[in-house]
Structures are given as structure tokens and as C-alpha cells.
Amino acid sequence: MKKCTHYEKALMGVSVSLLGIYTSLQSSEITFEEAAKRFGLTETDLRFRLTVWGRRLPRLLKVLDKICADTVSRAEAAEQLGVSPRQVNKLQESWNVLRPIKAYRIDRAATKIKWELHKKCAIEVIDGSSNFISAAESAQLSPRQMRRRVATLLLDHSQMSYKDLKSLSASKRRRIADHIEVAENFELCEQADMRLIASGKVSLRDVAFKKVLSTDERRKTAE
């Protein structure tokens, strides 16, 4: 089984103290090899860091633990370590540390994705590739709710009803569905995510979590 890094454990909400690992190593409670694995580093990399940071290492690890516990801001961490906020980001990355993601952010992302999933399934009804029953099941809605989603999209983007749609050819329905996808700003990556959720291959919250992480990474890169 693949071992989780400190970074991955932090994402899963597992409490791992960097300072605790270091203290255990110093007191010979764990071997150097085991300490490197717990840090998510190679033995060579850990040895190098012990040399470079020396007596300052406990302070660094303590601050990184605070970041992981979300009890200190990036600016405060920078002040405590005597480095710039940008350097704090680099230290977090190099020590496999990520500030916990607030549950409300995942909930908010999940709500948005749920609406996107509803629209994706409604568009499949519009283009004729699915029916109300199958689409409703994929979107976790009732058939009546799915009919409302379809009716809303058709009215908003084509000024027509589903009854009007039923009389159109398959190619015309596809063009209308394509128009709605563009108007609703459906990107290819979003469509792929919606297909995975609808098929049950991934959970909605997994996709929400991935999107929040992606947003954080882009923000960090831009800083």
C-alpha cells in the first residue's frame, strides 16, 4: 500500500505533528529511515535539511504545524520565521504541508457542481441522448424536477418548450444543446467531471475538493 505523505494526510484531516516526528527522531524513538518516511522525504533530503536548519529546525516545524492546524496566518508565520510570505509558501510545499481546507468551501463548491450536474443531465435530455427518467436518476432529482430544469434551459436560451423540441430532428436538437452548452459556459473539463459523477465513478464531493485545491494552487502561483 502506498504510504501517504504529510501533505496527503493533512488533506484527509489526519493530525500529523512535524515537530513530534523530529522529537521522536532526536530521542531515538524512531529510526532515521522511519522519520524520513513520516516527513514524506528521502533520507538524503532530510539529512540535508537537518544540516541547513540546525537549531532553527524545531522553530520551523512548530510554525509549520501551526499552519497545518490553521492557527496562524501566512503573514504571522513569515514574521515568526523571519522570512517573506512567499518563502512561507515554498517552505509549506517543500515540507509537504497544506493549510486545512474549510468545510464550507467544499460545501459551496459541491453546491455549484450539483447545479452544473443538473444542467448537464438536462442538456442530454434536450439533445436526445437521455430520457427524463435516466437523466433524473443521474442528477439525483425526481423526473418532475428534471422536466423543470429542461424547460428552464430551453426557455432561457431558445425561447421554446419541450413540446416544441420533440418535433425537431436529432441534428437540430443537437445544435440547440450545443448552443446551450456554450451559453452556460460548460468547459470540456467540467463536462468530463459531470460524466464521471453521473456514472458514479467519482463522488460529487471528490470533484468539489479537487476544484478547491485547484483554486488554491492557482492563487498560490499568482502570488
Backbone as numpy.savetxt, mean C-alpha at the origin, in Angstrom:
# Nx Ny Nz CAx CAy CAz Cx Cy Cz
11.22 -21.15 4.93 10.38 -19.96 4.93 11.26 -18.71 4.93
10.89 -17.75 4.09 11.68 -16.52 3.98 11.54 -15.70 5.25
12.69 -15.25 5.80 12.67 -14.46 7.03 12.26 -13.03 6.71
11.45 -12.44 7.57 11.02 -11.06 7.39 12.11 -10.11 7.88
12.31 -9.02 7.17 13.23 -8.00 7.62 12.51 -7.17 8.68
13.27 -6.32 9.37 12.67 -5.42 10.36 11.62 -4.54 9.67
11.92 -4.13 8.44 11.01 -3.31 7.64 9.68 -4.01 7.44
9.74 -5.28 7.03 8.52 -6.05 6.78 7.74 -6.30 8.05
8.44 -6.56 9.15 7.77 -6.78 10.43 7.07 -5.51 10.89
7.69 -4.37 10.63 7.07 -3.11 11.02 5.77 -2.90 10.25
5.76 -3.30 8.97 4.56 -3.16 8.16 3.44 -4.03 8.70
3.79 -5.18 9.24 2.79 -6.11 9.76 2.41 -5.79 11.20
3.01 -4.73 11.75 2.66 -4.34 13.10 3.38 -5.16 14.17
4.46 -5.84 13.79 5.22 -6.63 14.76 6.23 -5.73 15.45
6.22 -5.73 16.75 7.13 -4.87 17.49 8.53 -5.48 17.55
9.49 -4.80 16.93 10.87 -5.26 16.93 11.75 -4.09 17.36
12.47 -4.24 18.44 13.32 -3.18 18.94 14.73 -3.33 18.40
15.17 -2.35 17.64 16.54 -2.36 17.13 17.53 -2.28 18.28
17.22 -1.41 19.24 18.10 -1.27 20.39 18.13 -2.57 21.18
16.99 -3.26 21.24 16.93 -4.54 21.95 17.81 -5.59 21.29
17.84 -5.60 19.96 18.69 -6.54 19.24 20.16 -6.23 19.53
20.49 -4.94 19.50 21.88 -4.52 19.77 22.29 -4.89 21.19
21.39 -4.64 22.15 21.68 -4.97 23.55 21.90 -6.47 23.73
21.08 -7.27 23.07 21.21 -8.73 23.15 22.54 -9.18 22.55
22.96 -8.52 21.51 24.25 -8.85 20.88 25.40 -8.49 21.82
25.32 -7.32 22.43 26.39 -6.87 23.33 26.51 -7.75 24.56
25.40 -8.31 25.00 25.43 -9.16 26.20 25.61 -10.64 25.84
25.88 -10.89 24.55 26.12 -12.26 24.05 24.91 -13.18 24.19
23.72 -12.58 24.26 22.50 -13.39 24.31 22.18 -13.98 22.93
22.65 -13.32 21.89 22.49 -13.82 20.53 23.83 -13.74 19.83
24.01 -14.53 18.79 25.26 -14.52 18.04 25.26 -13.35 17.06
26.43 -13.07 16.52 26.55 -11.99 15.55 25.73 -12.30 14.30
25.76 -13.55 13.90 25.00 -13.98 12.72 23.51 -13.78 12.94
23.04 -14.15 14.14 21.62 -14.00 14.45 21.23 -12.53 14.51
22.11 -11.70 15.06 21.83 -10.26 15.14 21.70 -9.66 13.75
22.59 -10.06 12.85 22.55 -9.55 11.47 21.21 -9.92 10.81
20.76 -11.15 11.04 19.49 -11.59 10.46 18.33 -10.80 11.04
18.38 -10.53 12.33 17.27 -9.78 12.95 17.24 -8.34 12.47
18.43 -7.79 12.20 18.49 -6.43 11.66 18.10 -6.40 10.18
18.13 -7.57 9.53 17.86 -7.62 8.10 19.07 -7.18 7.30
20.27 -7.41 7.86 21.51 -7.00 7.22 22.43 -8.21 7.01
23.45 -8.00 6.19 24.48 -9.02 6.08 25.45 -8.83 7.24
26.20 -9.84 7.57 27.16 -9.72 8.67 28.21 -8.66 8.37
28.63 -8.59 7.11 29.63 -7.60 6.70 29.09 -6.19 6.88
27.85 -5.99 6.47 27.22 -4.66 6.59 27.06 -4.28 8.05
26.62 -5.22 8.89 26.44 -4.92 10.31 27.78 -4.59 10.96
28.82 -5.33 10.63 30.15 -5.09 11.19 30.63 -3.68 10.82
30.38 -3.29 9.58 30.77 -1.97 9.10 30.04 -0.88 9.89
28.75 -1.07 10.11 27.96 -0.06 10.81 28.37 0.05 12.28
28.70 -1.07 12.89 29.17 -1.03 14.28 30.45 -0.21 14.38
31.29 -0.35 13.37 32.57 0.38 13.36 32.35 1.87 13.13
31.51 2.20 12.15 31.28 3.59 11.78 30.57 4.36 12.89
29.53 3.76 13.49 28.75 4.47 14.49 29.34 4.37 15.89
30.04 3.31 16.17 30.69 3.17 17.47 29.76 3.40 18.64
30.16 4.28 19.55 29.36 4.55 20.76 28.07 5.29 20.46
27.97 5.84 19.26 26.75 6.58 18.91 25.62 5.66 18.47
25.93 4.38 18.24 24.94 3.47 17.69 23.71 3.30 18.58
23.87 3.13 19.91 22.67 2.98 20.75 21.69 4.15 20.61
22.24 5.38 20.52 21.38 6.55 20.36 20.63 6.47 19.03
21.35 6.12 17.97 20.73 6.00 16.65 19.59 4.98 16.68
19.87 3.80 17.24 18.86 2.74 17.25 17.66 3.13 18.12
17.92 3.84 19.20 16.82 4.28 20.07 15.89 5.23 19.32
16.48 6.15 18.55 15.68 7.10 17.78 14.92 6.39 16.66
15.57 5.44 16.02 14.90 4.68 14.97 13.74 3.86 15.54
13.91 3.36 16.75 12.81 2.65 17.42 11.63 3.60 17.67
11.94 4.85 18.04 10.89 5.84 18.26 10.14 6.14 16.97
10.90 6.19 15.87 10.27 6.43 14.56 9.33 5.29 14.22
9.80 4.07 14.47 8.98 2.88 14.18 7.73 2.85 15.05
7.84 3.38 16.26 6.69 3.42 17.18 5.83 4.66 16.95
6.29 5.53 16.04 5.57 6.76 15.70 5.43 7.68 16.89
6.48 7.76 17.71 6.45 8.64 18.88 7.37 9.85 18.71
7.95 9.99 17.54 8.83 11.12 17.27 8.67 11.51 15.80
8.68 12.82 15.53 8.56 13.28 14.15 9.92 13.19 13.46
9.91 13.34 12.15 11.17 13.29 11.42 12.07 14.44 11.81
11.47 15.63 12.01 12.26 16.79 12.40 12.89 16.59 13.78
12.11 16.02 14.70 12.63 15.76 16.05 13.73 14.71 16.01
13.55 13.69 15.17 14.57 12.65 15.03 15.85 13.25 14.48
15.73 14.14 13.51 16.89 14.79 12.92 17.64 15.61 13.96
16.89 16.32 14.79 17.51 17.14 15.84 18.23 16.27 16.86
17.60 15.18 17.26 18.19 14.29 18.26 19.47 13.62 17.74
19.51 13.36 16.44 20.68 12.70 15.86 21.72 13.68 15.31
21.33 14.96 15.21 22.25 15.95 14.67 22.47 15.80 13.18
21.40 15.39 12.48 21.50 15.23 11.02 20.32 15.96 10.37
20.29 15.96 9.05 19.18 16.62 8.34 18.00 15.65 8.22
16.79 16.18 8.00 15.63 15.32 7.80 15.82 14.34 6.64
16.50 14.80 5.59 16.76 13.92 4.45 17.65 12.75 4.87
18.62 13.02 5.75 19.49 11.94 6.23 18.72 10.96 7.11
17.70 11.45 7.81 16.86 10.56 8.61 16.17 9.57 7.69
15.68 10.06 6.56 15.04 9.17 5.58 16.00 8.08 5.13
17.24 8.47 4.87 18.24 7.51 4.41 18.57 6.49 5.50
18.61 6.96 6.74 18.89 6.05 7.86 17.75 5.05 8.04
16.52 5.53 7.91 15.37 4.63 8.01 15.45 3.54 6.94
15.79 3.97 5.72 15.87 3.02 4.62 17.00 2.02 4.83
18.15 2.50 5.27 19.31 1.62 5.41 19.16 0.64 6.56
18.36 1.02 7.58 18.13 0.13 8.73 16.79 -0.59 8.64
16.17 -0.51 7.47 14.91 -1.24 7.24 13.79 -0.82 8.19
13.68 0.48 8.41 12.68 1.01 9.35 11.65 1.83 8.60
10.39 1.62 8.91 9.31 2.40 8.32 8.36 2.84 9.42
7.98 4.12 9.38 7.00 4.61 10.34 5.68 3.89 10.11
5.00 3.45 11.17 3.74 2.72 11.01 2.72 3.50 10.19
1.99 2.80 9.39 0.94 3.43 8.59 -0.35 3.47 9.41
-0.92 4.65 9.50 -2.15 4.82 10.28 -3.29 4.02 9.65
-4.07 3.38 10.48 -5.18 2.54 10.00 -6.19 3.35 9.20
-6.40 4.62 9.61 -7.40 5.43 8.90 -7.00 5.69 7.46
-5.68 5.71 7.18 -5.22 5.94 5.81 -5.54 4.73 4.94
-5.38 3.54 5.51 -5.72 2.32 4.76 -7.23 2.26 4.55
-8.00 2.62 5.59 -9.45 2.62 5.48 -9.91 3.59 4.39
-9.29 4.75 4.36 -9.66 5.76 3.36 -9.32 5.29 1.95
-8.14 4.68 1.81 -7.75 4.15 0.50 -8.66 3.00 0.08
-9.04 2.17 1.05 -9.90 1.03 0.76 -11.28 1.49 0.29
-11.78 2.57 0.91 -13.09 3.11 0.51 -13.05 3.60 -0.93
-11.96 4.28 -1.29 -11.82 4.78 -2.66 -11.72 3.62 -3.65
-10.96 2.59 -3.28 -10.80 1.44 -4.17 -12.12 0.69 -4.33
-12.90 0.65 -3.26 -14.21 -0.03 -3.32 -15.09 0.63 -4.36
-15.07 1.99 -4.37 -15.88 2.71 -5.36 -15.35 2.45 -6.77
-14.03 2.38 -6.90 -13.45 2.09 -8.22 -13.84 0.69 -8.68
-13.88 -0.25 -7.73 -14.28 -1.62 -8.06 -15.73 -1.65 -8.53
-16.59 -0.90 -7.86 -17.99 -0.82 -8.26 -18.11 -0.31 -9.69
-17.34 0.73 -10.00 -17.39 1.30 -11.34 -16.85 0.32 -12.38
-15.77 -0.37 -12.03 -15.18 -1.33 -12.96 -16.17 -2.43 -13.31
-16.86 -2.95 -12.31 -17.84 -4.00 -12.53 -19.05 -3.48 -13.31
-19.44 -2.23 -13.05 -20.56 -1.63 -13.78 -20.20 -1.46 -15.25
-18.95 -1.08 -15.52 -18.50 -0.90 -16.90 -18.51 -2.23 -17.65
-18.23 -3.32 -16.94 -18.27 -4.63 -17.57 -19.70 -5.01 -17.97
-20.66 -4.55 -17.18 -22.07 -4.77 -17.55 -22.39 -3.95 -18.80
-21.90 -2.73 -18.82 -22.16 -1.83 -19.96 -21.57 -2.38 -21.25
-20.34 -2.92 -21.19 -19.72 -3.43 -22.43 -20.20 -4.83 -22.80
-21.02 -5.43 -21.92 -21.60 -6.72 -22.24 -20.78 -7.92 -21.83
-19.63 -7.70 -21.19 -18.78 -8.81 -20.80 -19.23 -9.46 -19.49
-20.19 -8.85 -18.80 -20.71 -9.40 -17.55 -22.19 -9.06 -17.44
-22.88 -9.78 -16.57 -24.29 -9.46 -16.32 -24.43 -8.88 -14.91
-25.63 -8.44 -14.58 -25.84 -7.79 -13.29 -25.53 -8.71 -12.11
-25.90 -9.97 -12.22 -25.69 -10.90 -11.11 -24.20 -11.12 -10.85
-23.44 -11.42 -11.91 -22.00 -11.68 -11.76 -21.26 -10.43 -11.32
-21.62 -9.30 -11.93 -20.96 -8.04 -11.58 -21.23 -7.66 -10.14
-22.47 -7.84 -9.70 -22.83 -7.52 -8.32 -22.05 -8.39 -7.34
-21.90 -9.66 -7.69 -21.16 -10.57 -6.81 -19.70 -10.17 -6.71
-19.10 -9.81 -7.85 -17.69 -9.39 -7.85 -17.48 -8.11 -7.06
-18.47 -7.20 -7.14 -18.37 -5.92 -6.46 -18.89 -5.96 -5.03
-19.41 -7.13 -4.62 -20.00 -7.30 -3.30 -21.15 -6.32 -3.08
-22.01 -6.25 -4.10 -23.21 -5.43 -4.04 -24.42 -6.30 -4.35
-25.57 -5.77 -4.11 -26.80 -6.47 -4.52 -27.03 -6.15 -6.00
-27.76 -6.98 -6.73 -28.07 -6.68 -8.14 -28.72 -5.31 -8.31
-29.60 -4.94 -7.35 -30.25 -3.63 -7.44 -29.23 -2.50 -7.33
-28.28 -2.64 -6.41 -27.24 -1.61 -6.26 -26.38 -1.53 -7.52
-26.10 -2.69 -8.13 -25.31 -2.69 -9.34 -26.06 -2.00 -10.48
-27.37 -2.21 -10.55 -28.17 -1.53 -11.57 -28.08 -0.02 -11.41
-28.05 0.44 -10.17 -27.93 1.88 -9.91 -26.57 2.40 -10.37
-25.50 1.63 -10.11 -24.17 2.05 -10.55 -24.12 2.17 -12.07
-24.67 1.17 -12.74 -24.69 1.18 -14.21 -25.49 2.38 -14.72
-26.68 2.58 -14.15 -27.55 3.67 -14.58 -26.88 5.03 -14.39
-26.17 5.19 -13.26 -25.49 6.46 -12.98 -24.39 6.75 -13.98
-23.56 5.74 -14.28 -22.47 5.92 -15.24 -23.00 6.25 -16.63
-24.05 5.54 -17.05 -24.62 5.78 -18.37 -25.22 7.18 -18.47
-25.92 7.60 -17.43 -26.54 8.92 -17.43 -25.50 10.03 -17.39
-24.47 9.84 -16.56 -23.45 10.88 -16.39 -22.61 11.07 -17.65
-22.31 9.98 -18.35 -21.35 10.06 -19.47 -21.95 9.88 -20.86
-23.15 9.32 -20.94 -23.74 9.09 -22.27 -25.18 9.57 -22.37
-25.73 10.10 -21.29 -27.11 10.59 -21.27 -28.09 9.55 -21.83
-27.93 8.32 -21.36 -28.82 7.26 -21.81 -29.13 6.31 -20.68
-30.13 5.48 -20.85 -30.50 4.51 -19.84 -30.02 3.12 -20.25
-30.13 2.17 -19.35 -29.71 0.80 -19.68 -30.62 0.20 -20.75
-31.88 0.59 -20.75 -32.80 0.09 -21.77 -32.33 0.50 -23.16
-31.82 1.75 -23.26 -31.27 2.22 -24.54 -30.04 1.40 -24.93
-29.24 1.06 -23.94 -27.99 0.34 -24.17 -28.25 -1.06 -24.73
-29.30 -1.70 -24.25 -29.59 -3.08 -24.64 -29.84 -3.24 -26.13
-30.25 -2.17 -26.79 -30.56 -2.25 -28.22 -29.35 -2.01 -29.11
-28.20 -1.67 -28.49 -27.00 -1.35 -29.27 -26.18 -2.59 -29.58
-25.35 -2.48 -30.60 -24.46 -3.59 -30.98 -23.34 -3.73 -29.96
-22.65 -4.88 -29.99 -21.56 -5.14 -29.05 -20.44 -4.13 -29.23
-20.13 -3.77 -30.47 -19.04 -2.81 -30.71 -19.39 -1.42 -30.19
-20.65 -1.04 -30.33 -21.08 0.27 -29.83 -21.04 0.29 -28.31
-21.44 -0.80 -27.67 -21.39 -0.88 -26.21 -19.95 -0.78 -25.72
-19.05 -1.42 -26.46 -17.64 -1.37 -26.07 -17.10 0.04 -26.17
-17.49 0.77 -27.22 -17.03 2.16 -27.38 -17.55 3.04 -26.25
-18.80 2.81 -25.86 -19.37 3.58 -24.75 -18.61 3.27 -23.45
-18.34 1.98 -23.23 -17.60 1.58 -22.02 -16.20 2.18 -22.03
-15.53 2.18 -23.19 -14.19 2.76 -23.29 -14.23 4.26 -22.97
-15.26 4.92 -23.46 -15.41 6.35 -23.19 -15.57 6.61 -21.70
-16.35 5.78 -21.04 -16.56 5.94 -19.59 -15.27 5.68 -18.82
-14.51 4.67 -19.24 -13.23 4.37 -18.57 -12.30 5.57 -18.63
-12.23 6.21 -19.81 -11.37 7.39 -19.97 -11.89 8.54 -19.13
-13.21 8.76 -19.18 -13.81 9.86 -18.42 -13.63 9.69 -16.92
-13.62 8.43 -16.46 -13.47 8.14 -15.04 -12.00 8.02 -14.62
-11.10 8.29 -15.56 -9.65 8.26 -15.29 -9.18 6.90 -14.80
-9.67 5.85 -15.41 -9.24 4.50 -15.06 -7.89 4.23 -15.71
-6.83 4.12 -14.90 -5.51 3.80 -15.44 -5.37 2.29 -15.56
-4.42 1.86 -16.42 -4.23 0.43 -16.65 -3.88 -0.31 -15.36
-3.03 0.32 -14.53 -2.64 -0.33 -13.27 -3.84 -0.49 -12.35
-4.75 0.51 -12.37 -5.95 0.41 -11.54 -6.87 -0.69 -12.04
-6.98 -0.80 -13.36 -7.82 -1.85 -13.93 -7.29 -3.22 -13.54
-5.96 -3.36 -13.54 -5.35 -4.64 -13.17 -5.66 -4.98 -11.72
-5.57 -3.97 -10.85 -5.88 -4.18 -9.42 -7.34 -4.58 -9.25
-8.23 -3.92 -9.98 -9.66 -4.23 -9.86 -9.95 -5.66 -10.30
-9.27 -6.10 -11.35 -9.47 -7.48 -11.83 -9.02 -8.49 -10.78
-7.90 -8.20 -10.12 -7.39 -9.11 -9.09 -8.34 -9.18 -7.90
-8.89 -8.03 -7.51 -9.82 -8.01 -6.38 -11.10 -8.75 -6.75
-11.62 -8.47 -7.94 -12.87 -9.09 -8.38 -12.74 -10.61 -8.49
-11.53 -11.06 -8.85 -11.31 -12.51 -9.00 -11.03 -13.18 -7.67
-10.83 -12.38 -6.62 -10.55 -12.93 -5.30 -9.09 -13.30 -5.09
-8.21 -12.89 -6.02 -6.79 -13.24 -5.90 -6.06 -12.38 -4.87
-6.56 -11.18 -4.66 -6.02 -10.31 -3.61 -7.19 -9.66 -2.89
-6.94 -9.23 -1.67 -8.01 -8.55 -0.93 -7.99 -7.06 -1.21
-9.12 -6.42 -1.00 -9.22 -4.99 -1.22 -8.26 -4.23 -0.32
-8.12 -4.68 0.93 -7.24 -3.99 1.87 -5.76 -4.17 1.50
-5.42 -5.30 0.87 -4.04 -5.49 0.41 -3.70 -4.44 -0.64
-4.62 -4.21 -1.56 -4.40 -3.21 -2.60 -4.35 -1.81 -1.99
-5.22 -1.55 -1.00 -5.22 -0.26 -0.32 -3.89 -0.02 0.37
-3.38 -1.06 1.03 -2.11 -0.95 1.73 -0.98 -0.65 0.75
-1.02 -1.32 -0.41 0.01 -1.10 -1.42 -0.02 0.32 -1.95
-1.22 0.87 -2.12 -1.35 2.23 -2.63 -0.84 3.25 -1.62
-1.12 3.02 -0.35 -0.62 3.95 0.68 0.90 3.92 0.72
1.47 2.72 0.63 2.93 2.59 0.60 3.51 3.31 -0.60
2.89 3.14 -1.76 3.36 3.77 -2.98 3.33 5.29 -2.86
2.28 5.81 -2.24 2.16 7.25 -2.03 3.28 7.76 -1.13
3.56 7.03 -0.07 4.64 7.41 0.85 5.99 7.39 0.16
6.22 6.39 -0.68 7.49 6.28 -1.39 7.68 7.45 -2.34
6.61 7.82 -3.07 6.70 8.95 -3.99 6.96 10.24 -3.24
6.30 10.42 -2.09 6.50 11.61 -1.30 7.93 11.69 -0.78
8.44 10.54 -0.33 9.80 10.52 0.20 10.83 10.83 -0.89
10.57 10.32 -2.10 11.49 10.55 -3.22 11.51 12.02 -3.62
10.35 12.65 -3.50 10.23 14.06 -3.92 10.87 15.00 -2.91
11.06 14.56 -1.68 11.59 15.45 -0.63 13.10 15.65 -0.78
